[in-house]
């Protein structure tokens, strides 16, 4: 997703009285959702044999969905695993339901931005309206909030103009406004959402545990851990992470190097990670080609033997680097046991250690798709397997044999090589899925 962030707009053209409840009927609308100049509601109407950008629905159920899902839409990331039905209901516009045919739009937060995916309906669909948009767009979080605020406000004004009285939407929106304007409550709702819960559904015990962790680990680290521990037992997963932090013993150290002005690319954490990796290789005077275990260990003053494979243990939700009392000394806890994974995790820890600004007490690495985790993963693969060097060894159509050969040379996983090729448009995302399923 290399496009620059776009401005989200939701245009409404009110229609004559429709069917359904009073609120649904009086808010019949032709709606056009746009990111910049791109319509995400582009569709073909088989009744009129025409193509247009407006979807004919009711604004009321959509406003209800935005209001009830607001915290999760704004803060909950995706993860590299199959999403639950609960996650999908809160992040796919079809969750608005009420019998309308909704565009296939999916919203996913990175923390800093909202990623919106639109997917076209299959040509074989029997529906009289077929949505055509197939886009991946990025929207700044404040633009997303403004677009939703403006849309819901218009729906409420429309309803009030018909003197329909107080509705569920009025109640939801008033409650949400209070939560957003209360610093303490807003923090709680954000953590609940990151962990995959609707407002008030996480439970006081689990919520208080995460709020307490902020004082120990830091706000950013706590949010990353919450995303990793999302599920039916957040308190239990958190206790495992805390126990893991206490038992972390692998010694390391934050590098004392000056990277100068590190370029920032808003909305493109993967690009920031790649550029930081290239800069870091130069600063450490690492020549072209693969990085040896010794060279990699030296970047964090890590004992080289810690990159050796260890007895296989259960995979952990989170990898941790712990700073004690604000010092530059670290204690590491790896997630996985094999050599290539430990090399990759070490590179991700290095990325965190080199981030500009004040350092928190914990550095966390997870499978979630927050901006921070994307930055780490992009850094690690570019640091260990630079694209410009990799490209010389891969044919125009990357074969499994070529990918596996490169993975062996650079001591990374074949999936990491394939991901690097996808990130640079040498291989399709569909081919990556195929490769991963065959692996």
XYZ file of C-alpha atoms in Angstrom, residues 131-411:
281
model
C -19.999 -3.294 -5.996
C -16.910 -2.831 -8.165
C -14.323 -1.027 -6.030
C -11.151 -3.007 -5.299
C -8.843 -0.668 -3.414
C -6.537 -0.470 -0.415
C -6.460 3.063 0.992
C -5.022 4.763 4.024
C -6.789 7.452 6.041
C -5.299 9.543 8.840
C -6.973 8.727 12.164
C -8.186 12.301 12.725
C -9.696 12.402 9.208
C -11.479 9.128 9.932
C -12.901 10.502 13.171
C -14.035 13.710 11.487
C -15.760 11.841 8.651
C -17.692 9.617 11.076
C -18.574 12.564 13.342
C -19.897 14.552 10.397
C -21.914 11.638 8.985
C -23.586 10.711 12.285
C -24.376 14.371 13.016
C -26.151 14.648 9.644
C -28.178 11.508 10.349
C -29.282 12.867 13.735
C -30.256 16.220 12.203
C -32.251 14.369 9.516
C -34.145 12.362 12.142
C -34.784 15.403 14.306
C -36.230 17.245 11.317
C -39.018 14.637 11.275
C -39.481 14.958 15.058
C -38.958 11.225 15.588
C -37.875 11.707 19.193
C -34.964 10.130 21.052
C -33.570 7.007 19.425
C -30.935 4.366 20.113
C -28.538 6.420 17.984
C -29.025 9.504 20.163
C -28.220 7.443 23.264
C -25.188 5.734 21.728
C -23.751 8.963 20.364
C -24.215 10.856 23.638
C -22.493 8.034 25.545
C -19.643 7.888 23.040
C -19.142 11.668 23.223
C -18.840 11.480 27.016
C -16.296 8.654 26.766
C -14.184 10.482 24.197
C -14.152 13.666 26.292
C -13.204 11.921 29.555
C -9.449 11.224 29.611
C -9.657 8.344 32.102
C -12.608 6.676 30.399
C -11.125 7.236 26.955
C -7.924 5.425 27.963
C -9.963 2.480 29.268
C -12.085 2.258 26.123
C -8.967 2.411 23.918
C -7.314 -0.484 25.759
C -10.526 -2.524 25.665
C -10.804 -1.983 21.918
C -7.163 -2.872 21.241
C -7.724 -6.119 23.149
C -10.811 -6.864 21.038
C -13.645 -5.911 23.394
C -16.701 -3.724 23.055
C -16.997 -0.900 25.639
C -17.373 -2.253 29.169
C -17.085 -5.907 28.104
C -13.480 -6.592 29.108
C -14.114 -6.902 32.837
C -12.693 -4.724 35.608
C -9.998 -7.203 36.657
C -8.447 -7.485 33.203
C -8.814 -3.776 32.466
C -7.191 -2.742 35.744
C -4.305 -5.134 35.056
C -3.610 -3.422 31.740
C -3.915 0.049 33.261
C -1.423 -0.939 35.962
C 0.946 -2.326 33.332
C 1.203 1.127 31.732
C 3.108 2.289 34.808
C 5.554 -0.609 34.477
C 5.941 -1.136 30.755
C 4.869 2.189 29.200
C 1.778 3.225 27.241
C 2.991 2.086 23.819
C 4.232 -1.292 25.028
C 1.003 -1.923 26.945
C -1.060 -1.253 23.822
C 1.105 -3.648 21.795
C 0.807 -6.347 24.477
C -2.978 -5.812 24.668
C -3.274 -6.418 20.914
C -1.206 -9.600 21.229
C -3.296 -10.861 24.152
C -6.657 -10.239 22.469
C -9.067 -13.101 23.029
C -11.442 -14.580 25.558
C -8.914 -14.511 28.423
C -6.994 -11.206 28.263
C -6.117 -11.242 31.971
C -4.672 -14.747 31.710
C -2.593 -13.887 28.644
C -1.369 -10.724 30.328
C -0.239 -12.632 33.426
C 1.741 -14.947 31.154
C 3.413 -11.925 29.551
C 4.243 -10.425 32.949
C 5.687 -13.751 34.111
C 7.640 -13.950 30.866
C 9.077 -10.477 31.511
C 10.190 -11.461 35.012
C 11.956 -14.554 33.681
C 13.685 -12.761 30.783
C 17.428 -13.295 31.305
C 19.144 -13.041 27.907
C 21.440 -9.990 28.243
C 21.644 -7.296 25.574
C 22.289 -3.560 25.327
C 20.784 -0.592 23.475
C 23.350 0.483 20.836
C 25.130 3.769 21.464
C 25.124 5.060 17.897
C 23.906 8.295 16.347
C 21.688 7.655 13.340
C 21.159 11.361 12.735
C 17.862 12.519 11.262
C 15.833 9.397 10.521
C 13.380 9.982 7.620
C 9.700 9.773 8.505
C 7.060 8.537 6.039
C 3.589 9.145 7.535
C 1.300 6.179 6.966
C 4.119 4.006 5.607
C 5.728 2.223 8.576
C 7.127 -0.474 6.274
C 9.048 2.182 4.337
C 10.321 3.708 7.578
C 11.521 0.261 8.634
C 13.313 -0.359 5.349
C 15.074 3.025 5.390
C 16.074 2.609 9.051
C 17.533 -0.831 8.264
C 19.617 0.537 5.391
C 20.878 3.370 7.581
C 21.679 0.971 10.419
C 23.740 -1.339 8.202
C 25.826 1.644 7.128
C 26.284 2.912 10.688
C 27.450 -0.519 11.860
C 29.752 -0.776 8.821
C 28.125 -4.023 7.750
C 29.203 -4.845 4.181
C 26.841 -6.059 1.512
C 25.697 -9.640 1.698
C 24.374 -11.819 4.502
C 24.856 -10.868 8.155
C 26.582 -13.506 10.236
C 25.310 -14.530 13.667
C 28.352 -12.857 15.195
C 27.706 -9.540 13.397
C 24.029 -9.605 14.335
C 24.712 -10.406 17.982
C 27.245 -7.593 18.224
C 24.655 -4.956 17.283
C 22.897 -5.555 20.632
C 25.959 -6.859 22.530
C 24.104 -10.144 22.697
C 25.978 -13.421 23.380
C 26.261 -15.110 19.974
C 25.153 -18.460 21.409
C 21.701 -16.957 22.055
C 21.016 -17.193 18.314
C 21.527 -20.947 18.350
C 18.384 -23.091 18.248
C 17.083 -24.141 21.649
C 14.818 -26.896 22.894
C 11.442 -26.286 21.315
C 8.912 -24.711 23.648
C 5.353 -23.471 23.233
C 5.224 -20.352 21.057
C 4.559 -17.161 23.004
C 2.149 -14.364 22.088
C 4.793 -11.703 22.535
C 8.563 -11.241 22.433
C 9.919 -8.854 25.055
C 12.963 -6.721 25.729
C 12.960 -5.339 29.285
C 14.817 -2.222 30.434
C 15.379 -2.184 34.170
C 15.243 1.212 35.881
C 15.625 3.148 32.636
C 19.095 1.788 31.878
C 20.441 0.851 28.436
C 20.828 -2.757 29.563
C 18.167 -5.125 28.263
C 16.832 -8.549 29.182
C 15.382 -10.413 26.206
C 12.699 -13.079 25.986
C 12.358 -14.678 22.564
C 9.111 -16.070 21.178
C 10.460 -18.933 19.104
C 13.193 -21.535 19.316
C 14.715 -21.996 15.831
C 17.742 -20.080 14.567
C 16.150 -18.122 11.700
C 13.304 -16.966 13.952
C 15.714 -15.857 16.682
C 17.752 -13.908 14.124
C 14.571 -12.222 12.892
C 13.432 -11.440 16.446
C 16.862 -10.017 17.322
C 16.595 -7.671 14.349
C 13.139 -6.575 15.512
C 14.514 -5.866 18.990
C 17.256 -3.823 17.339
C 14.638 -1.798 15.456
C 12.844 -0.987 18.722
C 16.110 -0.056 20.438
C 16.933 2.399 17.638
C 13.544 4.140 17.574
C 13.942 7.896 18.162
C 12.458 9.531 21.229
C 12.187 8.496 24.840
C 12.483 4.754 25.435
C 9.832 2.834 27.364
C 10.586 0.068 29.857
C 9.338 -2.737 27.596
C 9.888 -3.317 23.876
C 7.247 -5.701 22.506
C 7.046 -7.642 19.258
C 3.865 -9.448 18.197
C 1.929 -10.727 15.182
C -0.493 -7.796 15.162
C -0.612 -5.299 12.314
C -0.069 -2.075 14.222
C 2.237 0.504 12.639
C 4.951 -0.345 15.163
C 4.900 -4.065 14.363
C 4.893 -3.392 10.610
C 7.916 -1.125 11.064
C 9.740 -3.848 13.009
C 9.060 -6.564 10.449
C 10.083 -4.383 7.502
C 13.282 -3.398 9.322
C 14.182 -7.002 10.137
C 13.828 -8.391 6.626
C 15.634 -5.450 5.001
C 18.415 -5.594 7.615
C 18.971 -9.333 7.181
C 18.131 -9.646 3.483
C 18.482 -6.310 1.608
C 16.172 -6.154 -1.373
C 18.705 -4.717 -3.828
C 20.983 -7.704 -3.198
C 18.154 -10.224 -3.088
C 16.730 -9.053 -6.433
C 19.914 -10.080 -8.254
C 19.398 -13.674 -7.196
C 15.687 -14.060 -7.985
C 14.373 -14.654 -11.533
C 11.595 -12.478 -12.933
C 9.152 -15.204 -11.985
C 10.297 -16.238 -8.497
C 10.427 -20.016 -8.188
C 10.154 -21.910 -4.925
C 13.694 -23.199 -5.447
C 15.103 -19.669 -5.888
C 13.259 -18.420 -2.803
C 14.458 -21.309 -0.663
C 18.031 -20.890 -1.920
C 18.015 -17.185 -1.026
C 16.505 -17.938 2.401
C 19.341 -20.371 3.113
C 21.981 -17.858 1.999
C 20.646 -15.014 4.178
C 19.628 -17.270 7.102
